[in-house]
């Protein structure tokens, strides 16, 4: 430690720290623009000039290392005069447009100009003008004349997002921040550039000119999308959500959020919102009051139970729903005498369940991902499934961590990959077994499954056998895999041999919570695939309750789901949107996360509760209240709760310590299954197709990721075999056994294994197809 004197106060800091770090520790504010605690030091703006004793001129606090006995003055006449001089230069070319600037009222330059700027400018020459640039639907670069070249956005792209999409071109007064040759900004974390811009140069395109910062009330919330559970500040005006920004929480999302967390709020104000209950009568939809709708549902469920027995009733809930909603959904179905309840719509292996009352989870803290030395990620579209986890692993890699991958494609994760096995989904277990075999050979033990050790498997084993903090992480595709239980068992064996933790990155905001509240079948209950007719072992359901989910877009087999729902006598949809119009009989408008109180349990098992931040739209009601009233109408016991807190306490316990209920233990046998042959389908869920909120967000659907999602990516051998190279804008016809046929634009992906075709799920364009993990037939159109 080194001791310095800062404004007469003794401060101890780590050797190698800068004066700015010492000031932060002492609670002394030094004005700055380019410095950001999460980014590298650039020393561009010079606003943080301070007076260092024995230095001939003021020094930048952000780039001046501390030395033993250094004496620093931040408020001396020399320091303040230097800071005022810098401010005068910064304002020379700055347009005087605070009254119309979106950043007005929350602008660092505006704030500091009050303290350090002059009352008038000595500069009378013409100011420079920088022409605006179009970089996509999320970020506006309409007023780049305001840019002060702090390069925060450039460094964010390079260091946090992992891709340099913005850079500075030219020099001197001609310098400009711009994209490369007119490209758009497509990173899944791009919206954070808006937050870190200290002036109004980068602003939110969907939010622009819709409200002034002082008109907005700020309320805390939690993201309902991926399993990070990012903390949010939702900004509301006139009971309408106008903007979403991050709430800093170092243990969860640091100070960043993904673009779907930031911009999905547009769906809340979508014309697809439903504000009153609707019933289908004679094939036409009719708006009714709540009493009529709920009595219709209750009477329908009673009738089905009387005619077909309770086993003909089932419920499917999205893991984007709250703990309270899923708990009451499971309780309602069980109260009717049925065990048919599930949240795992995209899964194929239902033997892969945690012990009763427990849940599969990340295996450690989210923050620990940044500190790993070694990691093996199996079956994950990491960047698009978990943008903030990818960012954590990117930080670990920047500090020397070795990240290895077993997956079906070679997507660019924007971080260095130490070793990689790219194999068809049907060969993932074999590939993981090869790594286990290499570990076994290195340790002189026997592996659970014999496999041929490849150089890539050897490299992964060597990586995992070195280092201290290690993890084997199973992605969404590994959890949804037909051999998910065997993959987990093998991952556990490898982790035990190398001293690593095993974890699931987990799919949705409340995947862990859904398991803990028992939203899975027990006893002879049907799982999601059996309820939707995609798996043998269950009679067709007569009554289905759908909570915040559209199985045609959110299940493992879209074609089977559509057929099964069409055959049901009554389908009840609880959703904020006009969902399932084709197959539903009644739609009950439920409140999205901004209009209800509730809780999510994120990947690390952290219970996070939130309250509604805006008034409910029209007659919309919280999902837990709808289910509680339904329970009363059906005369079921245990539906007398008055608040979501009571429901949560009943579901998880009053002082819920969930740590003892988290387990990735697996006793499943590890054995290979015979490959089906043919072309394997590799099915990702596109980043902006994961749930109803992102699907209804206009700006997110205009991004490159969304516009280019509905394509079939073909390996080189198949591309050549079909003769697609000669066809401009080629399309292919794709079919699956027992399902329909779709026609999609074709793209060459030379890095795909020869027997893999990449066709996404979760899109209307591919909804006629069958199993996400199945064989495809492909022909040229």
Short mmCIF file of C-alpha atoms in Angstrom, two decimals, residues 166-507:
data_model
loop_
_atom_site.label_atom_id
_atom_site.label_comp_id
_atom_site.label_asym_id
_atom_site.label_seq_id
_atom_site.Cartn_x
_atom_site.Cartn_y
_atom_site.Cartn_z
CA UNK A 166 -17.25 2.61 -33.19
CA UNK A 167 -13.88 4.27 -33.69
CA UNK A 168 -12.36 7.69 -34.20
CA UNK A 169 -11.44 8.74 -37.72
CA UNK A 170 -9.36 11.77 -38.83
CA UNK A 171 -7.47 14.16 -36.57
CA UNK A 172 -7.75 17.52 -34.87
CA UNK A 173 -11.01 19.38 -35.45
CA UNK A 174 -11.89 16.89 -38.20
CA UNK A 175 -11.91 13.96 -35.75
CA UNK A 176 -15.20 12.04 -35.66
CA UNK A 177 -16.60 9.00 -33.89
CA UNK A 178 -18.11 6.75 -36.53
CA UNK A 179 -18.75 3.16 -37.58
CA UNK A 180 -16.65 1.30 -40.13
CA UNK A 181 -17.79 2.12 -43.69
CA UNK A 182 -21.33 3.05 -42.70
CA UNK A 183 -22.14 -0.16 -40.83
CA UNK A 184 -24.75 -0.36 -38.08
CA UNK A 185 -24.04 -1.00 -34.38
CA UNK A 186 -25.25 -4.57 -33.79
CA UNK A 187 -23.84 -5.63 -30.41
CA UNK A 188 -26.38 -7.13 -28.00
CA UNK A 189 -24.99 -4.73 -25.34
CA UNK A 190 -24.91 -1.61 -27.54
CA UNK A 191 -27.44 0.40 -25.51
CA UNK A 192 -24.90 0.83 -22.69
CA UNK A 193 -23.06 3.29 -24.95
CA UNK A 194 -26.03 5.63 -24.44
CA UNK A 195 -25.60 5.50 -20.65
CA UNK A 196 -21.87 6.12 -20.62
CA UNK A 197 -21.91 8.98 -23.15
CA UNK A 198 -21.26 12.04 -20.95
CA UNK A 199 -22.94 14.41 -23.43
CA UNK A 200 -25.96 14.07 -25.74
CA UNK A 201 -24.05 12.67 -28.72
CA UNK A 202 -25.39 9.11 -28.38
CA UNK A 203 -29.04 8.91 -27.40
CA UNK A 204 -31.79 6.30 -27.36
CA UNK A 205 -33.57 6.28 -30.71
CA UNK A 206 -36.88 4.84 -29.38
CA UNK A 207 -36.94 7.30 -26.45
CA UNK A 208 -35.80 10.49 -28.26
CA UNK A 209 -37.98 13.55 -27.72
CA UNK A 210 -40.66 11.60 -25.84
CA UNK A 211 -39.99 13.04 -22.36
CA UNK A 212 -37.65 15.30 -20.39
CA UNK A 213 -35.60 13.71 -17.66
CA UNK A 214 -37.23 15.74 -14.85
CA UNK A 215 -40.70 14.57 -15.94
CA UNK A 216 -39.85 10.92 -15.30
CA UNK A 217 -40.36 9.09 -12.05
CA UNK A 218 -37.75 6.38 -11.39
CA UNK A 219 -38.65 2.99 -9.96
CA UNK A 220 -36.60 -0.15 -9.33
CA UNK A 221 -37.36 -3.43 -11.06
CA UNK A 222 -35.81 -6.71 -12.28
CA UNK A 223 -35.40 -7.89 -15.86
CA UNK A 224 -37.84 -10.67 -16.88
CA UNK A 225 -35.70 -11.99 -19.75
CA UNK A 226 -32.55 -14.05 -19.21
CA UNK A 227 -31.32 -15.65 -16.00
CA UNK A 228 -29.00 -12.81 -14.96
CA UNK A 229 -31.85 -11.03 -13.20
CA UNK A 230 -30.40 -7.65 -14.19
CA UNK A 231 -31.47 -4.81 -11.88
CA UNK A 232 -33.33 -2.04 -13.68
CA UNK A 233 -34.55 1.49 -13.17
CA UNK A 234 -37.84 1.86 -15.03
CA UNK A 235 -38.69 5.47 -15.85
CA UNK A 236 -42.38 6.32 -16.03
CA UNK A 237 -44.38 9.33 -17.21
CA UNK A 238 -48.18 9.53 -16.93
CA UNK A 239 -48.32 5.82 -16.01
CA UNK A 240 -46.52 4.87 -19.19
CA UNK A 241 -43.06 3.28 -19.24
CA UNK A 242 -40.84 5.63 -21.24
CA UNK A 243 -37.34 4.28 -20.69
CA UNK A 244 -35.39 1.51 -18.93
CA UNK A 245 -31.80 1.97 -17.67
CA UNK A 246 -29.52 -0.17 -15.46
CA UNK A 247 -29.52 -0.05 -11.68
CA UNK A 248 -25.96 -0.72 -10.58
CA UNK A 249 -25.47 -4.00 -8.72
CA UNK A 250 -21.89 -5.30 -8.81
CA UNK A 251 -22.95 -8.80 -7.78
CA UNK A 252 -25.47 -9.22 -10.60
CA UNK A 253 -25.22 -6.97 -13.66
CA UNK A 254 -22.53 -4.45 -12.58
CA UNK A 255 -23.66 -1.25 -14.35
CA UNK A 256 -24.67 -2.87 -17.66
CA UNK A 257 -27.85 -4.35 -19.14
CA UNK A 258 -28.50 -6.16 -22.42
CA UNK A 259 -30.41 -4.44 -25.21
CA UNK A 260 -33.45 -6.67 -24.71
CA UNK A 261 -33.58 -5.56 -21.05
CA UNK A 262 -33.36 -1.92 -22.17
CA UNK A 263 -35.67 -1.75 -25.19
CA UNK A 264 -38.29 -4.47 -24.64
CA UNK A 265 -40.41 -1.88 -22.76
CA UNK A 266 -41.78 -0.82 -26.16
CA UNK A 267 -43.95 -3.96 -26.07
CA UNK A 268 -45.73 -2.59 -22.98
CA UNK A 269 -47.19 0.18 -25.12
CA UNK A 270 -47.82 -2.07 -28.15
CA UNK A 271 -51.13 -2.18 -30.01
CA UNK A 272 -51.01 -5.96 -29.45
CA UNK A 273 -51.68 -5.49 -25.72
CA UNK A 274 -55.01 -6.87 -24.57
CA UNK A 275 -56.81 -4.77 -21.96
CA UNK A 276 -60.08 -6.70 -21.41
CA UNK A 277 -60.95 -10.40 -21.14
CA UNK A 278 -62.01 -11.98 -24.43
CA UNK A 279 -64.02 -15.13 -25.20
CA UNK A 280 -64.34 -16.87 -28.56
CA UNK A 281 -67.98 -17.50 -29.45
CA UNK A 282 -69.00 -18.97 -32.78
CA UNK A 283 -65.48 -18.42 -34.09
CA UNK A 284 -65.58 -14.68 -33.31
CA UNK A 285 -63.85 -12.91 -30.43
CA UNK A 286 -66.03 -11.01 -27.98
CA UNK A 287 -64.96 -8.68 -25.15
CA UNK A 288 -66.52 -9.53 -21.77
CA UNK A 289 -66.19 -8.48 -18.13
CA UNK A 290 -64.01 -10.30 -15.63
CA UNK A 291 -66.87 -12.04 -13.83
CA UNK A 292 -68.15 -13.57 -17.07
CA UNK A 293 -64.68 -14.63 -18.22
CA UNK A 294 -63.62 -16.23 -14.93
CA UNK A 295 -66.93 -18.05 -14.50
CA UNK A 296 -66.62 -19.32 -18.08
CA UNK A 297 -63.15 -20.71 -17.28
CA UNK A 298 -64.19 -22.20 -13.91
CA UNK A 299 -67.29 -23.85 -15.38
CA UNK A 300 -65.28 -25.16 -18.32
CA UNK A 301 -62.67 -26.73 -16.04
CA UNK A 302 -65.38 -28.29 -13.85
CA UNK A 303 -67.08 -29.73 -16.94
CA UNK A 304 -63.84 -31.23 -18.31
CA UNK A 305 -63.04 -32.72 -14.90
CA UNK A 306 -66.52 -34.24 -14.63
CA UNK A 307 -66.54 -35.67 -18.16
CA UNK A 308 -62.92 -36.74 -18.66
CA UNK A 309 -61.39 -36.78 -15.17
CA UNK A 310 -58.76 -34.41 -13.69
CA UNK A 311 -55.96 -36.00 -15.76
CA UNK A 312 -57.44 -34.33 -18.87
CA UNK A 313 -56.51 -30.90 -17.45
CA UNK A 314 -52.99 -29.49 -17.79
CA UNK A 315 -51.11 -26.23 -17.36
CA UNK A 316 -48.01 -24.82 -19.02
CA UNK A 317 -46.28 -21.76 -17.58
CA UNK A 318 -43.42 -19.73 -18.95
CA UNK A 319 -40.29 -19.47 -16.79
CA UNK A 320 -40.48 -15.72 -17.52
CA UNK A 321 -43.45 -15.69 -15.09
CA UNK A 322 -42.98 -14.81 -11.43
CA UNK A 323 -42.55 -17.18 -8.50
CA UNK A 324 -46.03 -16.21 -7.29
CA UNK A 325 -47.75 -16.89 -10.62
CA UNK A 326 -46.09 -20.27 -11.14
CA UNK A 327 -46.76 -21.35 -7.54
CA UNK A 328 -50.50 -20.61 -7.83
CA UNK A 329 -50.68 -22.17 -11.31
CA UNK A 330 -49.25 -25.45 -9.95
CA UNK A 331 -51.47 -25.24 -6.87
CA UNK A 332 -54.59 -24.67 -8.98
CA UNK A 333 -53.95 -27.69 -11.23
CA UNK A 334 -53.11 -29.92 -8.26
CA UNK A 335 -56.20 -28.66 -6.45
CA UNK A 336 -58.24 -29.96 -9.40
CA UNK A 337 -56.59 -33.38 -8.93
CA UNK A 338 -54.14 -33.22 -11.84
CA UNK A 339 -50.33 -33.38 -11.80
CA UNK A 340 -50.02 -32.05 -15.37
CA UNK A 341 -48.03 -28.84 -14.86
CA UNK A 342 -44.70 -27.88 -16.42
CA UNK A 343 -42.55 -24.91 -17.40
CA UNK A 344 -39.94 -26.78 -19.52
CA UNK A 345 -41.58 -26.27 -22.90
CA UNK A 346 -38.34 -26.36 -24.91
CA UNK A 347 -36.91 -29.47 -23.21
CA UNK A 348 -36.59 -32.95 -24.69
CA UNK A 349 -35.22 -34.97 -21.72
CA UNK A 350 -37.56 -34.83 -18.74
CA UNK A 351 -35.57 -37.31 -16.69
CA UNK A 352 -33.16 -34.44 -16.11
CA UNK A 353 -34.84 -33.01 -13.02
CA UNK A 354 -33.37 -31.94 -9.72
CA UNK A 355 -34.38 -33.80 -6.56
CA UNK A 356 -37.84 -32.93 -5.23
CA UNK A 357 -37.88 -29.40 -3.82
CA UNK A 358 -34.49 -28.55 -5.35
CA UNK A 359 -33.38 -26.81 -8.54
CA UNK A 360 -30.58 -26.91 -11.09
CA UNK A 361 -28.61 -23.65 -11.00
CA UNK A 362 -25.43 -21.83 -12.01
CA UNK A 363 -23.32 -23.68 -9.45
CA UNK A 364 -21.73 -20.50 -8.06
CA UNK A 365 -22.17 -16.74 -8.02
CA UNK A 366 -22.57 -14.66 -11.18
CA UNK A 367 -19.69 -12.42 -10.06
CA UNK A 368 -17.42 -15.50 -9.88
CA UNK A 369 -17.72 -15.94 -13.66
CA UNK A 370 -15.44 -12.89 -14.07
CA UNK A 371 -12.78 -14.55 -11.90
CA UNK A 372 -12.61 -18.00 -13.48
CA UNK A 373 -9.25 -19.37 -14.64
CA UNK A 374 -10.73 -22.18 -16.75
CA UNK A 375 -14.21 -22.81 -18.15
CA UNK A 376 -15.78 -25.38 -20.45
CA UNK A 377 -19.09 -24.24 -21.97
CA UNK A 378 -21.26 -27.00 -23.46
CA UNK A 379 -24.22 -26.39 -25.78
CA UNK A 380 -24.69 -22.64 -25.55
CA UNK A 381 -25.31 -19.80 -28.00
CA UNK A 382 -23.61 -17.79 -25.26
CA UNK A 383 -23.60 -14.24 -26.63
CA UNK A 384 -27.25 -14.30 -27.63
CA UNK A 385 -28.60 -16.51 -24.81
CA UNK A 386 -26.78 -14.73 -21.97
CA UNK A 387 -25.23 -11.41 -23.07
CA UNK A 388 -24.17 -10.41 -19.55
CA UNK A 389 -22.70 -13.84 -18.69
CA UNK A 390 -20.76 -13.66 -21.96
CA UNK A 391 -19.47 -10.26 -20.85
CA UNK A 392 -18.36 -11.77 -17.51
CA UNK A 393 -16.47 -14.59 -19.26
CA UNK A 394 -14.98 -12.01 -21.64
CA UNK A 395 -13.54 -10.15 -18.62
CA UNK A 396 -12.15 -13.44 -17.29
CA UNK A 397 -10.52 -14.14 -20.68
CA UNK A 398 -9.00 -10.63 -20.69
CA UNK A 399 -7.30 -11.58 -17.41
CA UNK A 400 -5.91 -14.82 -18.82
CA UNK A 401 -8.73 -17.35 -18.37
CA UNK A 402 -8.95 -20.20 -20.87
CA UNK A 403 -12.48 -20.71 -22.22
CA UNK A 404 -13.21 -23.98 -24.07
CA UNK A 405 -16.34 -24.87 -26.04
CA UNK A 406 -18.33 -27.92 -27.13
CA UNK A 407 -21.10 -26.81 -29.46
CA UNK A 408 -22.70 -27.32 -32.85
CA UNK A 409 -21.47 -24.11 -34.44
CA UNK A 410 -18.46 -21.80 -34.28
CA UNK A 411 -20.21 -18.55 -33.39
CA UNK A 412 -17.91 -15.67 -32.57
CA UNK A 413 -18.27 -15.11 -28.83
CA UNK A 414 -15.93 -12.08 -29.10
CA UNK A 415 -13.44 -13.66 -26.72
CA UNK A 416 -10.42 -15.92 -27.31
CA UNK A 417 -11.33 -19.63 -27.34
CA UNK A 418 -8.62 -21.91 -25.93
CA UNK A 419 -9.99 -25.16 -27.41
CA UNK A 420 -13.11 -26.07 -29.34
CA UNK A 421 -15.05 -29.18 -30.41
CA UNK A 422 -17.68 -28.45 -33.05
CA UNK A 423 -20.03 -31.41 -33.47
CA UNK A 424 -23.61 -32.20 -34.41
CA UNK A 425 -25.99 -32.06 -31.39
CA UNK A 426 -26.36 -35.87 -31.56
CA UNK A 427 -22.57 -36.12 -31.00
CA UNK A 428 -22.30 -33.76 -28.01
CA UNK A 429 -22.37 -36.58 -25.47
CA UNK A 430 -19.67 -38.44 -27.44
CA UNK A 431 -17.58 -35.22 -27.56
CA UNK A 432 -17.92 -34.65 -23.80
CA UNK A 433 -17.08 -38.32 -23.25
CA UNK A 434 -13.85 -37.79 -25.23
CA UNK A 435 -12.91 -34.97 -22.83
CA UNK A 436 -13.73 -37.25 -19.87
CA UNK A 437 -11.57 -39.99 -21.41
CA UNK A 438 -8.65 -37.55 -21.78
CA UNK A 439 -9.06 -36.47 -18.16
CA UNK A 440 -9.21 -40.12 -17.06
CA UNK A 441 -6.02 -40.96 -18.95
CA UNK A 442 -4.22 -37.97 -17.42
CA UNK A 443 -5.30 -38.99 -13.90
CA UNK A 444 -4.96 -42.75 -14.35
CA UNK A 445 -8.60 -43.56 -13.60
CA UNK A 446 -11.35 -45.16 -15.65
CA UNK A 447 -13.81 -42.96 -17.54
CA UNK A 448 -17.59 -43.48 -17.28
CA UNK A 449 -17.82 -43.93 -21.06
CA UNK A 450 -15.11 -45.08 -23.44
CA UNK A 451 -14.45 -42.69 -26.30
CA UNK A 452 -11.71 -41.88 -28.77
CA UNK A 453 -9.57 -38.98 -27.55
CA UNK A 454 -9.17 -36.30 -30.21
CA UNK A 455 -6.54 -33.51 -30.10
CA UNK A 456 -9.32 -30.99 -29.29
CA UNK A 457 -10.60 -33.16 -26.42
CA UNK A 458 -7.05 -33.48 -25.13
CA UNK A 459 -6.59 -29.69 -25.26
CA UNK A 460 -9.82 -29.14 -23.29
CA UNK A 461 -8.77 -31.75 -20.69
CA UNK A 462 -5.31 -30.18 -20.29
CA UNK A 463 -6.91 -26.76 -19.84
CA UNK A 464 -9.31 -28.03 -17.15
CA UNK A 465 -6.54 -29.88 -15.31
CA UNK A 466 -4.63 -26.61 -14.87
CA UNK A 467 -5.68 -23.40 -13.14
CA UNK A 468 -7.49 -22.96 -9.83
CA UNK A 469 -11.01 -21.54 -10.27
CA UNK A 470 -12.80 -23.73 -12.81
CA UNK A 471 -16.31 -24.37 -14.10
CA UNK A 472 -18.13 -26.69 -16.48
CA UNK A 473 -21.13 -24.69 -17.69
CA UNK A 474 -24.10 -26.21 -19.51
CA UNK A 475 -25.98 -23.85 -21.82
CA UNK A 476 -29.62 -23.66 -22.86
CA UNK A 477 -29.15 -26.14 -25.72
CA UNK A 478 -27.49 -28.64 -23.34
CA UNK A 479 -30.45 -28.33 -20.93
CA UNK A 480 -32.93 -28.82 -23.80
CA UNK A 481 -30.95 -31.72 -25.34
CA UNK A 482 -32.52 -35.22 -25.65
CA UNK A 483 -29.57 -36.52 -23.58
CA UNK A 484 -29.51 -33.66 -21.09
CA UNK A 485 -29.35 -35.93 -18.01
CA UNK A 486 -26.37 -37.87 -19.39
CA UNK A 487 -24.60 -34.61 -20.30
CA UNK A 488 -25.06 -33.40 -16.70
CA UNK A 489 -23.79 -36.70 -15.24
CA UNK A 490 -20.70 -36.58 -17.44
CA UNK A 491 -20.12 -32.90 -16.63
CA UNK A 492 -20.32 -33.77 -12.91
CA UNK A 493 -17.76 -36.57 -13.34
CA UNK A 494 -15.33 -34.29 -15.20
CA UNK A 495 -15.80 -31.51 -12.63
CA UNK A 496 -15.14 -33.90 -9.73
CA UNK A 497 -11.88 -35.05 -11.37
CA UNK A 498 -10.55 -31.57 -12.17
CA UNK A 499 -11.92 -29.70 -9.13
CA UNK A 500 -14.47 -27.55 -10.98
CA UNK A 501 -18.00 -26.38 -10.25
CA UNK A 502 -20.84 -27.55 -12.53
CA UNK A 503 -23.62 -25.18 -13.46
CA UNK A 504 -26.50 -24.48 -15.79
CA UNK A 505 -26.54 -21.02 -17.31
CA UNK A 506 -30.37 -21.50 -17.11
CA UNK A 507 -32.81 -20.25 -19.71
#
